[in-house]
mmCIF file of C-alpha atoms in Angstrom:
data_model
loop_
_atom_site.group_PDB
_atom_site.id
_atom_site.type_symbol
_atom_site.label_atom_id
_atom_site.label_comp_id
_atom_site.label_asym_id
_atom_site.label_seq_id
_atom_site.Cartn_x
_atom_site.Cartn_y
_atom_site.Cartn_z
ATOM 1 C CA MET M 1 73.706 151.199 196.953
ATOM 2 C CA ALA M 2 76.433 150.502 198.065
ATOM 3 C CA GLN M 3 78.750 147.350 196.726
ATOM 4 C CA ILE M 4 81.005 144.746 198.075
ATOM 5 C CA ALA M 5 84.299 144.442 195.881
ATOM 6 C CA SER M 6 87.312 142.052 195.796
ATOM 7 C CA MET M 7 90.617 142.384 193.982
ATOM 8 C CA ASP M 8 93.534 140.191 193.742
ATOM 9 C CA PHE M 9 97.393 141.082 193.713
ATOM 10 C CA GLN M 10 100.037 138.659 193.396
ATOM 11 C CA THR M 11 103.702 139.230 193.193
ATOM 12 C CA GLU M 12 106.492 136.989 192.983
ATOM 13 C CA ILE M 13 109.222 137.740 195.081
ATOM 14 C CA LYS M 14 113.021 135.967 195.395
ATOM 15 C CA CYS M 15 113.113 136.419 199.437
ATOM 16 C CA PRO M 16 112.070 133.493 201.726
ATOM 17 C CA ALA M 17 108.607 133.158 202.146
ATOM 18 C CA GLU M 18 109.083 132.625 206.376
ATOM 19 C CA LYS M 19 111.420 135.907 205.971
ATOM 20 C CA PHE M 20 108.741 138.157 203.997
ATOM 21 C CA PHE M 21 106.057 136.712 206.120
ATOM 22 C CA ASN M 22 108.018 137.697 209.855
ATOM 23 C CA PHE M 23 108.733 141.245 208.464
ATOM 24 C CA PHE M 24 104.894 141.853 208.147
ATOM 25 C CA ARG M 25 104.436 140.110 211.983
ATOM 26 C CA THR M 26 106.960 140.925 213.676
ATOM 27 C CA LYS M 27 108.083 144.154 212.196
ATOM 28 C CA ALA M 28 106.038 146.625 211.386
ATOM 29 C CA GLN M 29 107.799 149.605 212.791
ATOM 30 C CA LEU M 30 110.343 148.643 209.997
ATOM 31 C CA VAL M 31 108.375 148.713 207.672
ATOM 32 C CA PRO M 32 109.078 152.492 206.413
ATOM 33 C CA SER M 33 112.623 152.113 205.735
ATOM 34 C CA THR M 34 111.687 150.191 202.914
ATOM 35 C CA CYS M 35 110.129 153.063 200.945
ATOM 36 C CA PRO M 36 110.672 156.242 203.033
ATOM 37 C CA SER M 37 109.485 158.264 200.237
ATOM 38 C CA VAL M 38 106.138 156.798 200.514
ATOM 39 C CA ILE M 39 105.653 155.206 203.457
ATOM 40 C CA LYS M 40 106.215 158.357 205.803
ATOM 41 C CA ASP M 41 105.573 156.112 209.023
ATOM 42 C CA VAL M 42 103.602 154.019 210.967
ATOM 43 C CA GLN M 43 103.094 154.064 214.837
ATOM 44 C CA LEU M 44 101.766 151.726 217.255
ATOM 45 C CA LEU M 45 98.703 153.128 218.961
ATOM 46 C CA LYS M 46 97.069 149.706 220.925
ATOM 47 C CA GLY M 47 98.619 146.640 221.421
ATOM 48 C CA ASP M 48 102.410 145.564 220.498
ATOM 49 C CA TRP M 49 103.866 144.741 217.137
ATOM 50 C CA GLU M 50 103.484 141.306 216.723
ATOM 51 C CA THR M 51 99.539 140.189 218.215
ATOM 52 C CA GLU M 52 95.895 140.306 216.767
ATOM 53 C CA GLY M 53 93.911 143.521 217.829
ATOM 54 C CA SER M 54 97.015 146.030 217.984
ATOM 55 C CA VAL M 55 95.805 149.458 215.612
ATOM 56 C CA ASN M 56 98.937 151.212 213.569
ATOM 57 C CA LEU M 57 98.327 154.237 212.160
ATOM 58 C CA TRP M 58 100.007 154.822 208.498
ATOM 59 C CA ARG M 59 100.821 157.971 207.259
ATOM 60 C CA LEU M 60 101.276 157.165 203.006
ATOM 61 C CA LYS M 61 102.194 159.412 200.588
ATOM 62 C CA LEU M 62 100.465 158.183 197.219
ATOM 63 C CA THR M 63 99.068 160.468 195.360
ATOM 64 C CA PRO M 64 99.783 160.036 192.460
ATOM 65 C CA LEU M 65 102.198 157.153 192.586
ATOM 66 C CA TYR M 66 104.315 155.953 189.297
ATOM 67 C CA LEU M 67 107.247 153.789 188.865
ATOM 68 C CA LYS M 68 110.664 155.246 189.202
ATOM 69 C CA GLU M 69 113.883 154.993 190.813
ATOM 70 C CA GLU M 70 114.928 158.276 192.369
ATOM 71 C CA PHE M 71 112.310 157.952 195.254
ATOM 72 C CA CYS M 72 112.873 154.447 196.026
ATOM 73 C CA PRO M 73 116.767 153.610 195.649
ATOM 74 C CA ILE M 74 116.821 150.102 197.068
ATOM 75 C CA LEU M 75 114.490 148.885 194.817
ATOM 76 C CA LYS M 76 116.297 147.827 191.320
ATOM 77 C CA PRO M 77 115.789 149.388 188.195
ATOM 78 C CA ALA M 78 113.107 147.075 186.948
ATOM 79 C CA VAL M 79 110.471 148.399 189.539
ATOM 80 C CA LYS M 80 110.664 151.492 191.152
ATOM 81 C CA ILE M 81 108.463 154.122 192.544
ATOM 82 C CA HIS M 82 107.789 157.613 191.844
ATOM 83 C CA ASN M 83 105.464 159.985 193.780
ATOM 84 C CA ILE M 84 104.670 163.419 192.830
ATOM 85 C CA GLY M 85 102.893 165.830 194.962
ATOM 86 C CA ASN M 86 102.586 166.390 198.878
ATOM 87 C CA ASN M 87 99.861 164.908 199.854
ATOM 88 C CA ILE M 88 100.323 162.527 203.447
ATOM 89 C CA GLU M 89 97.453 159.789 203.619
ATOM 90 C CA THR M 90 96.446 158.268 207.346
ATOM 91 C CA LEU M 91 95.340 154.602 207.792
ATOM 92 C CA LYS M 92 94.748 153.610 210.682
ATOM 93 C CA GLU M 93 94.285 149.287 210.455
ATOM 94 C CA THR M 94 93.767 147.103 213.202
ATOM 95 C CA VAL M 95 95.234 143.252 212.882
ATOM 96 C CA LYS M 96 92.496 141.276 212.609
ATOM 97 C CA ALA M 97 94.183 137.833 212.111
ATOM 98 C CA ILE M 98 97.593 136.298 211.843
ATOM 99 C CA ASP M 99 98.068 132.696 210.627
ATOM 100 C CA GLU M 100 101.181 131.362 211.106
ATOM 101 C CA GLN M 101 100.783 128.283 209.568
ATOM 102 C CA ASN M 102 99.880 129.947 206.357
ATOM 103 C CA LYS M 103 101.655 132.684 206.362
ATOM 104 C CA SER M 104 98.879 135.396 206.618
ATOM 105 C CA ILE M 105 97.600 138.117 208.254
ATOM 106 C CA SER M 106 94.130 140.133 207.816
ATOM 107 C CA PHE M 107 93.678 143.776 208.397
ATOM 108 C CA LYS M 108 90.445 145.743 208.658
ATOM 109 C CA MET M 109 90.787 149.715 207.920
ATOM 110 C CA LEU M 110 89.493 151.745 210.881
ATOM 111 C CA ASP M 111 90.129 155.412 209.559
ATOM 112 C CA GLY M 112 91.867 156.809 207.246
ATOM 113 C CA GLU M 113 91.346 159.416 203.825
ATOM 114 C CA LEU M 114 90.651 156.376 201.824
ATOM 115 C CA LEU M 115 87.324 155.563 204.222
ATOM 116 C CA ASP M 116 86.249 158.999 202.478
ATOM 117 C CA THR M 117 84.880 157.040 199.017
ATOM 118 C CA MET M 118 84.756 153.750 201.187
ATOM 119 C CA LYS M 119 82.232 152.371 203.562
ATOM 120 C CA ASN M 120 84.353 149.605 204.500
ATOM 121 C CA MET M 121 87.899 148.043 203.614
ATOM 122 C CA LYS M 122 90.215 144.333 204.878
ATOM 123 C CA SER M 123 92.952 143.249 203.724
ATOM 124 C CA ASN M 124 94.829 140.161 203.832
ATOM 125 C CA MET M 125 98.616 139.636 202.960
ATOM 126 C CA GLN M 126 99.502 135.480 202.061
ATOM 127 C CA VAL M 127 102.802 134.643 201.409
ATOM 128 C CA SER M 128 103.373 130.995 200.182
ATOM 129 C CA THR M 129 106.174 128.971 198.199
ATOM 130 C CA LYS M 130 106.785 128.616 194.637
ATOM 131 C CA GLY M 131 109.391 126.971 193.803
ATOM 132 C CA ASP M 132 112.969 128.253 194.794
ATOM 133 C CA GLN M 133 110.488 131.557 195.187
ATOM 134 C CA SER M 134 107.918 133.079 196.867
ATOM 135 C CA LEU M 135 104.404 134.377 196.190
ATOM 136 C CA VAL M 136 102.971 136.981 197.799
ATOM 137 C CA LYS M 137 99.057 137.421 198.010
ATOM 138 C CA TRP M 138 97.340 140.830 198.673
ATOM 139 C CA THR M 139 93.232 140.831 198.888
ATOM 140 C CA ILE M 140 91.500 143.668 198.774
ATOM 141 C CA GLU M 141 88.119 143.856 199.736
ATOM 142 C CA TYR M 142 85.501 146.761 200.073
ATOM 143 C CA GLU M 143 82.835 148.243 200.300
ATOM 144 C CA ASN M 144 81.951 151.113 197.965
ATOM 145 C CA ALA M 145 78.841 153.559 196.695
ATOM 146 C CA ASN M 146 79.545 154.080 193.413
ATOM 147 C CA GLN M 147 83.359 154.091 192.904
ATOM 148 C CA GLU M 148 86.701 151.640 191.753
ATOM 149 C CA LEU M 149 89.466 150.735 194.323
ATOM 150 C CA PRO M 150 91.181 154.353 193.560
ATOM 151 C CA ALA M 151 94.228 153.853 191.143
ATOM 152 C CA ARG M 152 97.090 154.982 193.606
ATOM 153 C CA TYR M 153 96.126 151.816 196.313
ATOM 154 C CA LEU M 154 96.129 149.384 193.081
ATOM 155 C CA ASP M 155 99.756 150.435 192.307
ATOM 156 C CA PHE M 156 101.351 151.007 195.842
ATOM 157 C CA LEU M 157 100.779 147.256 196.769
ATOM 158 C CA PRO M 158 102.818 145.723 194.263
ATOM 159 C CA GLY M 159 105.534 148.404 193.997
ATOM 160 C CA TRP M 160 105.660 148.185 197.475
ATOM 161 C CA THR M 161 105.739 144.371 198.114
ATOM 162 C CA LYS M 162 108.977 144.414 195.481
ATOM 163 C CA ALA M 163 110.179 147.281 198.061
ATOM 164 C CA ILE M 164 109.933 144.735 201.147
ATOM 165 C CA GLU M 165 112.283 141.759 199.104
ATOM 166 C CA ALA M 166 114.551 144.526 197.738
ATOM 167 C CA TYR M 167 115.148 145.563 201.445
ATOM 168 C CA LEU M 168 115.076 141.855 202.610
ATOM 169 C CA LEU M 169 117.493 140.934 200.312
ATOM 170 C CA ASN M 170 119.554 143.401 200.681
ATOM 171 C CA ALA M 171 119.085 143.067 204.616
#
């Protein structure tokens, strides 16, 4: 019997919440620049880069994913992404909702290798101000027959968030 599960990831960042949110909101096509060894490509399949209902196709190299400097040199030494193997995975998603006031974007996965083990997957990114820093919260909701969310995805989101932070701080 399928179970619906939810996982939250929170990462503190030093760049302003508005800047991080707007990067996802208006510049998704630049995301591969943040960590090109892991994010190989993103293509716009429907709509535009800024509106609900848009559909994106991501090509990711996530198997296995470890933290190390050489594969994502934009990151500071404390948080590095290292990827071993040649497996490229695709992830086709639609932008379900954009909430400017709460700096939140919701996505629904439509297709890709992850759906080989999942029946359904949704994600939400929300950025908030926390003192002189910001907090990025990812919530993943998934329906899965008998498995946990694959570890490569658990490792990916916090590392990717830090890669985007480093990219934005150096931009």
